mmCIF file of C-alpha atoms in Angstrom:
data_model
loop_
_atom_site.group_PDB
_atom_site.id
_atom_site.type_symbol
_atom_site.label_atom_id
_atom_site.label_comp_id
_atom_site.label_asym_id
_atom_site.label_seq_id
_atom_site.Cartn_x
_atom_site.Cartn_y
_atom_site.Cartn_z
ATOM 1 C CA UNK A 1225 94.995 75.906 107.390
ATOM 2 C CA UNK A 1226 95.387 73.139 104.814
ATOM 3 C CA UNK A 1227 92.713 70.327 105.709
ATOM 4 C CA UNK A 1228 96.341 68.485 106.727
ATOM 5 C CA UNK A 1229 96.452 70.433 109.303
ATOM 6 C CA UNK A 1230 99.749 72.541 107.577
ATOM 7 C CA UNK A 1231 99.739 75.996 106.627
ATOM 8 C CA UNK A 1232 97.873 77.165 103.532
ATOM 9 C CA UNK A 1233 99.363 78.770 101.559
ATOM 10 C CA UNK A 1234 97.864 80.886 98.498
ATOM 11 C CA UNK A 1235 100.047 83.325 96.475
ATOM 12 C CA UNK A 1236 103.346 82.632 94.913
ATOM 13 C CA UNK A 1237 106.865 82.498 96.886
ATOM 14 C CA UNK A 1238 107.869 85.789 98.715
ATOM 15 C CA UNK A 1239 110.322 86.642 95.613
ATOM 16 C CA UNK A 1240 109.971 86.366 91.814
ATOM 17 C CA UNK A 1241 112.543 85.151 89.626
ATOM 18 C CA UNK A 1242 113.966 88.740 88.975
ATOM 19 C CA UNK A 1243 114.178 89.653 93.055
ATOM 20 C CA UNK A 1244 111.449 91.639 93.295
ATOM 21 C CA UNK A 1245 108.812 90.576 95.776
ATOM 22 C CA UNK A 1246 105.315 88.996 94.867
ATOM 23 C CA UNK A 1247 102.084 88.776 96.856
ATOM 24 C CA UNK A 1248 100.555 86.275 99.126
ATOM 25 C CA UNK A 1249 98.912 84.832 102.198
ATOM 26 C CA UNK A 1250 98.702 81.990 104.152
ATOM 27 C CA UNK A 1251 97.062 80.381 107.449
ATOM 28 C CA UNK A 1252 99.031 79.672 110.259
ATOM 29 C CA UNK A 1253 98.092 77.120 112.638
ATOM 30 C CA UNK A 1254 96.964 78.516 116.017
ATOM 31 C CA UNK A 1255 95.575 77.379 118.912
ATOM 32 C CA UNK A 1256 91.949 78.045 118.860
ATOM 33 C CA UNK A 1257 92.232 81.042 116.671
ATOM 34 C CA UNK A 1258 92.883 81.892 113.263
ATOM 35 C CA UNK A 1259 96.214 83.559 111.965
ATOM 36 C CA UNK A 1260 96.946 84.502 108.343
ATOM 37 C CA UNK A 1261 100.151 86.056 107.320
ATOM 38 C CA UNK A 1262 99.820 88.055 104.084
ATOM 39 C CA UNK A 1263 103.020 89.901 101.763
ATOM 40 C CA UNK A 1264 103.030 92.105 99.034
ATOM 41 C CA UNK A 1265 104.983 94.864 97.483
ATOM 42 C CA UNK A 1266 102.414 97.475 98.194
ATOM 43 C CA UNK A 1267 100.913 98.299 101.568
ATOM 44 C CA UNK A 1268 97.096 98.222 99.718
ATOM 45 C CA UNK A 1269 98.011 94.630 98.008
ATOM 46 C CA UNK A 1270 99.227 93.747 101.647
ATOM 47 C CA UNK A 1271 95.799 94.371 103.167
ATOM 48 C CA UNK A 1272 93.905 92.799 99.710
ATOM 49 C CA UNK A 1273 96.007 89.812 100.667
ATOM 50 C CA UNK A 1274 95.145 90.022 103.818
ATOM 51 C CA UNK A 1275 91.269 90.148 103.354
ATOM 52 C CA UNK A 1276 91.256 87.444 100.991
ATOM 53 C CA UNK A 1277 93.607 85.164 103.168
ATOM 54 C CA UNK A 1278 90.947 85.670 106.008
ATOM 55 C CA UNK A 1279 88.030 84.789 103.683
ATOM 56 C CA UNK A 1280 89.765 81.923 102.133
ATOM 57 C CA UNK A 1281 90.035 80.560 105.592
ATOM 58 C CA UNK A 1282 86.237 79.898 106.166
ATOM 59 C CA UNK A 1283 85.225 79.430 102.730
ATOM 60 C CA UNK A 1284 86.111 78.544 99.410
ATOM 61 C CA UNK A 1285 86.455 81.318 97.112
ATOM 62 C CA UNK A 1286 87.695 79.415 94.001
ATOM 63 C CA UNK A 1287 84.715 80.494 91.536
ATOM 64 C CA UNK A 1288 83.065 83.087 93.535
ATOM 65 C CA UNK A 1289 82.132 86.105 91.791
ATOM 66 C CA UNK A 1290 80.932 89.424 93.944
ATOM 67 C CA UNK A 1291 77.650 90.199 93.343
ATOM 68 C CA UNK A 1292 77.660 93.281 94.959
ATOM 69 C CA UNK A 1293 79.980 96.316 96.177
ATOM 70 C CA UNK A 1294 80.731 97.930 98.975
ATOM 71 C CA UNK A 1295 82.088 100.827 99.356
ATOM 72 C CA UNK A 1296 84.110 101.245 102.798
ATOM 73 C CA UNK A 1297 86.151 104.009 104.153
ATOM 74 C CA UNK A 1298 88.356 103.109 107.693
ATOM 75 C CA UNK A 1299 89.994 105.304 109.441
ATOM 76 C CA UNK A 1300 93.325 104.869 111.179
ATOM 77 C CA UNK A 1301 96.612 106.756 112.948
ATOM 78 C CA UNK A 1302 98.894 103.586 112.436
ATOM 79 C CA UNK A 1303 99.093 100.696 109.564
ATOM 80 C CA UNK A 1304 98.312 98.012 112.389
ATOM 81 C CA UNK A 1305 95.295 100.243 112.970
ATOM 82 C CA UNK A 1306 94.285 100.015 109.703
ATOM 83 C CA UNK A 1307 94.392 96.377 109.091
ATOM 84 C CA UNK A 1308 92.113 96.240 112.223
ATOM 85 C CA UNK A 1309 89.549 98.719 110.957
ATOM 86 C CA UNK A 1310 89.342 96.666 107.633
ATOM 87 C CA UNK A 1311 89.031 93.011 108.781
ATOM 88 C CA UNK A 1312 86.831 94.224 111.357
ATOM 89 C CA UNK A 1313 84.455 95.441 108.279
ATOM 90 C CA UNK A 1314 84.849 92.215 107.101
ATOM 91 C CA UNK A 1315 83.989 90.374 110.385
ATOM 92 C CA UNK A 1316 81.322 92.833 110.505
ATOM 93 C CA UNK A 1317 79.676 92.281 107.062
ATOM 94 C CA UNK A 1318 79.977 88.993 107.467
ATOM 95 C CA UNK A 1319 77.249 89.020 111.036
ATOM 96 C CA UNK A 1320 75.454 91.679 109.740
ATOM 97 C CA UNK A 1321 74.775 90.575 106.263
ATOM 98 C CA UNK A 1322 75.760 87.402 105.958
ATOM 99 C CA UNK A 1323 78.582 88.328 103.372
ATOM 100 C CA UNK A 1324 81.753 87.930 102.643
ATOM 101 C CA UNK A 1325 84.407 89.906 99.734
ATOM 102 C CA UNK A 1326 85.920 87.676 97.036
ATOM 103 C CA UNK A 1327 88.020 90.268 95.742
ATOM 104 C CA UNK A 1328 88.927 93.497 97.790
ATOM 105 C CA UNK A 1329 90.295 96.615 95.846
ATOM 106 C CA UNK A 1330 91.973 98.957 98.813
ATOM 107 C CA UNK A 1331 93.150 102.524 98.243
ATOM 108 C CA UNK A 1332 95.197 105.293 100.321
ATOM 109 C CA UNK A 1333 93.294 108.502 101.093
ATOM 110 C CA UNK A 1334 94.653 111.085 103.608
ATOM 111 C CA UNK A 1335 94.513 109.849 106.917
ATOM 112 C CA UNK A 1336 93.181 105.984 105.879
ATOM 113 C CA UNK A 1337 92.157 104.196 103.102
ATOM 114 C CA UNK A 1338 89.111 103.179 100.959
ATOM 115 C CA UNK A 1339 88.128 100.132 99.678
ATOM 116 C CA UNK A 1340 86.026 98.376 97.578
ATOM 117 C CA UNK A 1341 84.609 95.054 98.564
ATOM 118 C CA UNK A 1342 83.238 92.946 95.809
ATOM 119 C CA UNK A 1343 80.812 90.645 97.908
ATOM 120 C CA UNK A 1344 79.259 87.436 97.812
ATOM 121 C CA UNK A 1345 76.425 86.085 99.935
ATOM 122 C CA UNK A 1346 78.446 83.379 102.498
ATOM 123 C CA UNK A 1347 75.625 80.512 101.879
ATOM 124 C CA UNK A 1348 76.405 80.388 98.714
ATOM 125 C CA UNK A 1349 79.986 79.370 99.426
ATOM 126 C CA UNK A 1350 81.143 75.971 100.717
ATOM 127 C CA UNK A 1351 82.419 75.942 103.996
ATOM 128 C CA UNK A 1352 85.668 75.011 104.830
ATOM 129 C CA UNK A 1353 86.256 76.341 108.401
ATOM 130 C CA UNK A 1354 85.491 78.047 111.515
ATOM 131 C CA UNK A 1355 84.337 82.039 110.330
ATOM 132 C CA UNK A 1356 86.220 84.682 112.600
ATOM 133 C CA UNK A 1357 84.268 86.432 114.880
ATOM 134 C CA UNK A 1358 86.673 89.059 115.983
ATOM 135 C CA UNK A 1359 89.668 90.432 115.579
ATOM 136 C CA UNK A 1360 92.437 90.572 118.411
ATOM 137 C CA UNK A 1361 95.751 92.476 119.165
ATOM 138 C CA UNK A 1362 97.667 89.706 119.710
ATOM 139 C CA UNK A 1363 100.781 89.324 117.761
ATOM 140 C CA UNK A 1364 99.119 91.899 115.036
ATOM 141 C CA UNK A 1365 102.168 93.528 113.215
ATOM 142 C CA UNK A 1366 102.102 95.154 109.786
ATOM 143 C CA UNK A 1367 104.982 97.271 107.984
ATOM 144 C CA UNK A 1368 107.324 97.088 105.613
ATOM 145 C CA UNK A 1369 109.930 94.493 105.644
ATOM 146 C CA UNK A 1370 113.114 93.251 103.418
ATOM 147 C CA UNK A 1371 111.030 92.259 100.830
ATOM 148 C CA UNK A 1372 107.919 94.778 100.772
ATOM 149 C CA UNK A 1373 104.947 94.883 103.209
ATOM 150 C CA UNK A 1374 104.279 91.657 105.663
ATOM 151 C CA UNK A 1375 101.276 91.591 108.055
ATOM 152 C CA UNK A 1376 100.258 89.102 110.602
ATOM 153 C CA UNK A 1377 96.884 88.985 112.342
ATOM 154 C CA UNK A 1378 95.187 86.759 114.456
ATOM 155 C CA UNK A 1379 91.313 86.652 114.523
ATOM 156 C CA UNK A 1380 88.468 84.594 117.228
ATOM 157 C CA UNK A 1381 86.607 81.831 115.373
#
């Protein structure tokens, strides 16, 4: 959310001049809770988007460079499944190591995806919200939609 208290919103609009559909994300205000809403034309830039709009929620990732990588593998029988697994790794990292990814490279392999996770230590970001703490179920969608793939997510801070 935009220190306003509107929707952030980082990406361009949901169509390029020549109709084909460009990526994004954005906070959504929510009561208590943090939603982001990320687009794309690809299913793997969907969940990048996704990641980052997260990240960009609790911290300010203009600058940041990763300074190291992980390499994560989630496993999952539906898409909404699979944005779980994956911004739970992130929630996860972030308790457990006290990092966060700046840029996040995600790849199909049979039955899930892998990803790459360019990280930065979190103290050396500026804060700029409330970090998630978990992800829930509620209102999670993910798929394809009119103009490529659309996710929405709503994590505990």
């Amino acid at each position: 959310m935009a220190r306003d208290g509107s929707a952030a919103r980082h990406g361009g609009p949901r169509d390029e001049p020549d109709g084909g559909p460009r990526g994004g994300h954005r906070s959504v205000p929510h009561t208590a809770d943090l939603r982001v809403e990320a687009w794309a034309p690809t299913r793997e830039e969907c969940l990048a988007h996704a990641v980052r709009g997260v990240c960009e929620s609790f911290v300010d990732l203009s600058g940041a460079v990763g300074r190291r990588r992980r390499d994560v593998e989630v496993r999952a029988e539906t898409d909404e499944d699979l944005l779980v697994a994956l911004l739970d790794e992130v929630v996860y990292r972030l308790d457990a190591d006290g990092e966060v990814p700046v840029d996040a490279e995600p790849a199909a392999v049979p039955g899930g995806m892998r990803a790459v996770l360019h990280m930065a230590d979190v103290g050396t970001l500026a804060e700029t919200g409330a970090a998630p703490k978990a992800v829930t179920l509620h209102g999670l969608s993910f798929g394809r939609g009119e103009h490529g793939w659309e996710c929405s997510v709503t994590l505990d801070v």
